[in-house]
Coordinates of C-alpha atoms in Angstrom, one line a residue:
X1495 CA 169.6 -43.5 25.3
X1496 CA 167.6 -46.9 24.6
X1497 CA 168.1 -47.7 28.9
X1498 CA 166.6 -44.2 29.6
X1499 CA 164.0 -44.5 26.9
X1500 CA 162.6 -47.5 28.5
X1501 CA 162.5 -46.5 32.0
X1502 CA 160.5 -43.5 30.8
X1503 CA 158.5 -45.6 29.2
X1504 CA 158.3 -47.7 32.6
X1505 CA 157.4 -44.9 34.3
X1506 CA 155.1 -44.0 32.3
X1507 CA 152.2 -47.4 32.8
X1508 CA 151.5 -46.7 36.0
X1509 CA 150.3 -43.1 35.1
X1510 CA 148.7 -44.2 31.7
X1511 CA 146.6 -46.6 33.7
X1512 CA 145.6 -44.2 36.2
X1513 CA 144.4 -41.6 33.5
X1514 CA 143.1 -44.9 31.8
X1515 CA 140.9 -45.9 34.9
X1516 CA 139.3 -42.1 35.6
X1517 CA 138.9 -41.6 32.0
X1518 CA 137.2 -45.2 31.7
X1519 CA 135.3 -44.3 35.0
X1520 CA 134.0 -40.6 33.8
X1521 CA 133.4 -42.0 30.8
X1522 CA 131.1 -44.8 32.7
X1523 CA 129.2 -42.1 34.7
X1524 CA 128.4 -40.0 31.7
X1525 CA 127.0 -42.8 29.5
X1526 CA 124.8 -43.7 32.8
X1527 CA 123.5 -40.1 33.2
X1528 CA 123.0 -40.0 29.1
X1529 CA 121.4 -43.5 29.1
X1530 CA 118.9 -43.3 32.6
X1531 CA 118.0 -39.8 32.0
X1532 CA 116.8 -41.3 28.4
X1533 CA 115.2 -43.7 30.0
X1534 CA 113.5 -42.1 32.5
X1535 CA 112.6 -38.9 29.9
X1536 CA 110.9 -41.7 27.5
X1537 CA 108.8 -43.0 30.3

């Protein structure tokens, strides 16, 4: 049980990350929309 545990836990980083990284990255794009459309409503 502990082996197979870990390898699904193994298994698991690489798909983490990659939600990590488009979640980071959509995340990113949405804040730069929010904060340059502030911006350029301001001025």
């Amino acid at each position: 049980d502990s082996d197979d545990g870990f390898q699904g836990c193994e298994d698991a980083i690489p798909t983490v990350s990659t939600w990590g990284l488009i979640v980071l990255a959509l995340v990113l794009l949405v804040l730069g929309k929010v904060y340059f459309g502030r911006r350029t409503a301001k001025a």
